Tab-separated table of C-alpha atoms in Angstrom:
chain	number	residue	atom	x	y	z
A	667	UNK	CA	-48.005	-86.726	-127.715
A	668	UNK	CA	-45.861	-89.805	-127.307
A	669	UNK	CA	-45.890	-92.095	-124.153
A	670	UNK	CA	-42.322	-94.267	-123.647
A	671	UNK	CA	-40.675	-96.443	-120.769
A	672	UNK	CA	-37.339	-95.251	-119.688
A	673	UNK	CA	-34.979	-98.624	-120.248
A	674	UNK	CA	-33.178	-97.164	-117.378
A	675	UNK	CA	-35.866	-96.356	-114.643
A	676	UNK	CA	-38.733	-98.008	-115.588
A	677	UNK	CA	-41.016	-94.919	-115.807
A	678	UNK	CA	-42.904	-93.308	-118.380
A	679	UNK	CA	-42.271	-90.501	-120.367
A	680	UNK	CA	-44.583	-88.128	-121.872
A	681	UNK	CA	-43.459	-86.166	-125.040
A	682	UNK	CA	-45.812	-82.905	-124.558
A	683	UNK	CA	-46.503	-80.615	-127.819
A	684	UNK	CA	-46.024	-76.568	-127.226
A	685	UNK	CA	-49.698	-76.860	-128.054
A	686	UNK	CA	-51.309	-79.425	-125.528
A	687	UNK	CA	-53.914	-78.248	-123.067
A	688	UNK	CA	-53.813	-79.543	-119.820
A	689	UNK	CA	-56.601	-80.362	-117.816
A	690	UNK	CA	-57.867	-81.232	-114.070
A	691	UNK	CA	-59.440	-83.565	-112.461
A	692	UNK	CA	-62.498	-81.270	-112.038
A	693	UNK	CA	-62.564	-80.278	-116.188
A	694	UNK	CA	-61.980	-83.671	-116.077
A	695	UNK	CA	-65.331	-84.914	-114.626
A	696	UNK	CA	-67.678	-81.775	-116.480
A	697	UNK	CA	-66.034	-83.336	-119.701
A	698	UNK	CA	-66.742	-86.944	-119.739
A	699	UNK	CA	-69.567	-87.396	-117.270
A	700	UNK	CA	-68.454	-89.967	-115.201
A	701	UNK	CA	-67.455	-90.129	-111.358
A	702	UNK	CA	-63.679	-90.540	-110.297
A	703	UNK	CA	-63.834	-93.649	-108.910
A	704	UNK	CA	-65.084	-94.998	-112.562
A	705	UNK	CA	-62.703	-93.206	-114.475
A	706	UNK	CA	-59.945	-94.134	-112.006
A	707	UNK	CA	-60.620	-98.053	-112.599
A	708	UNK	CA	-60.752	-97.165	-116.278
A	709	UNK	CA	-57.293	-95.867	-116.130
A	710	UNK	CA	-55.526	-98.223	-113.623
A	711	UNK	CA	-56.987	-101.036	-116.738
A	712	UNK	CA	-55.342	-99.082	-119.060
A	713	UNK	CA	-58.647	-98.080	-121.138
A	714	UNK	CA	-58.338	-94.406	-120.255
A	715	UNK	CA	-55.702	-91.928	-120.704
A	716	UNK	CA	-52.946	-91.894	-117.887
A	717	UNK	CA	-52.652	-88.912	-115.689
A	718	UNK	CA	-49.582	-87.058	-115.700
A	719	UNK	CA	-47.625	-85.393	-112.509
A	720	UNK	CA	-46.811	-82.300	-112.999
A	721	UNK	CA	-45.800	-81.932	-108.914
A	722	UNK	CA	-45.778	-83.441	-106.338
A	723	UNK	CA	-49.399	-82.520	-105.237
A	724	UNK	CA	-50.978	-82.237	-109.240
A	725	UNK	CA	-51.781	-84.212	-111.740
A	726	UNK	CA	-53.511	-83.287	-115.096
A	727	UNK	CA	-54.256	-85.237	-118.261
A	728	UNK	CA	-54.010	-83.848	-121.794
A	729	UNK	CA	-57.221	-82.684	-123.036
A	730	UNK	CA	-56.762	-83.907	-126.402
A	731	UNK	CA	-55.967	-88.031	-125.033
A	732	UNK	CA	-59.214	-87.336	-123.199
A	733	UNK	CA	-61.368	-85.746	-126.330
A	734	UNK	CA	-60.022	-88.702	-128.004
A	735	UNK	CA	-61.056	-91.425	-125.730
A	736	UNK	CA	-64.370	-89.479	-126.305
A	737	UNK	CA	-64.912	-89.743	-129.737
A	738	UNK	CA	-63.362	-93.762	-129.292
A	739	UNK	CA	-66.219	-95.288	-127.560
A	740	UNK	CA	-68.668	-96.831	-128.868
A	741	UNK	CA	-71.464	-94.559	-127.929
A	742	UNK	CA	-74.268	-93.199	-129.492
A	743	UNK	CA	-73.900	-89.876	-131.793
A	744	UNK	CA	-75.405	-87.430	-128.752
A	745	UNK	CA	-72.359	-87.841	-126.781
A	746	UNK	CA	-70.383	-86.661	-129.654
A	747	UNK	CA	-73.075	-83.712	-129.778
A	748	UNK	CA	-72.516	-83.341	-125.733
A	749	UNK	CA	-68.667	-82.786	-126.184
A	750	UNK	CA	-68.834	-80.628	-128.929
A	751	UNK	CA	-70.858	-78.561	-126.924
A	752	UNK	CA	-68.508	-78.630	-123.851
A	753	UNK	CA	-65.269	-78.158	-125.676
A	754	UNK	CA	-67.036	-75.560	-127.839
């Protein structure tokens, strides 16, 4: 997936694969382990995947920016073990 700024607009523009997973905010909290408000600041600092709007009312991130930002961080091995576990 490719993230882009519209010249014209201003906005972003997300290049989804037939293959990318979408997931909610709740799969979104059992997967990385951290409260909204955290991964909320995270994201507004640009150090966590952006959400995407896919209404009005819902917004989603792709699983695989999130599994990513996972396996990024410098963290010890057993949260690699914890998301393999999750994901499965």
């Amino acid at each position: 997936m490719q993230r882009c700024v519209d010249a014209r607009t201003g906005t972003s523009i997300v290049h989804v694969r037939p293959d990318d997973r979408f997931i909610t905010k709740r799969e979104l909290i059992r997967l990385v382990g951290i409260t909204e408000p955290t991964f909320a600041l995270l994201e507004r600092t640009g150090r966590f995947p952006a959400r995407i709007r896919i209404s009005r009312g819902r917004v989603a991130w792709l699983h695989r920016e999130v599994i990513h930002w996972l396996y990024a961080r410098p963290q010890h091995m057993t949260l690699h073990r914890r998301v393999e576990a999750r994901i499965g």
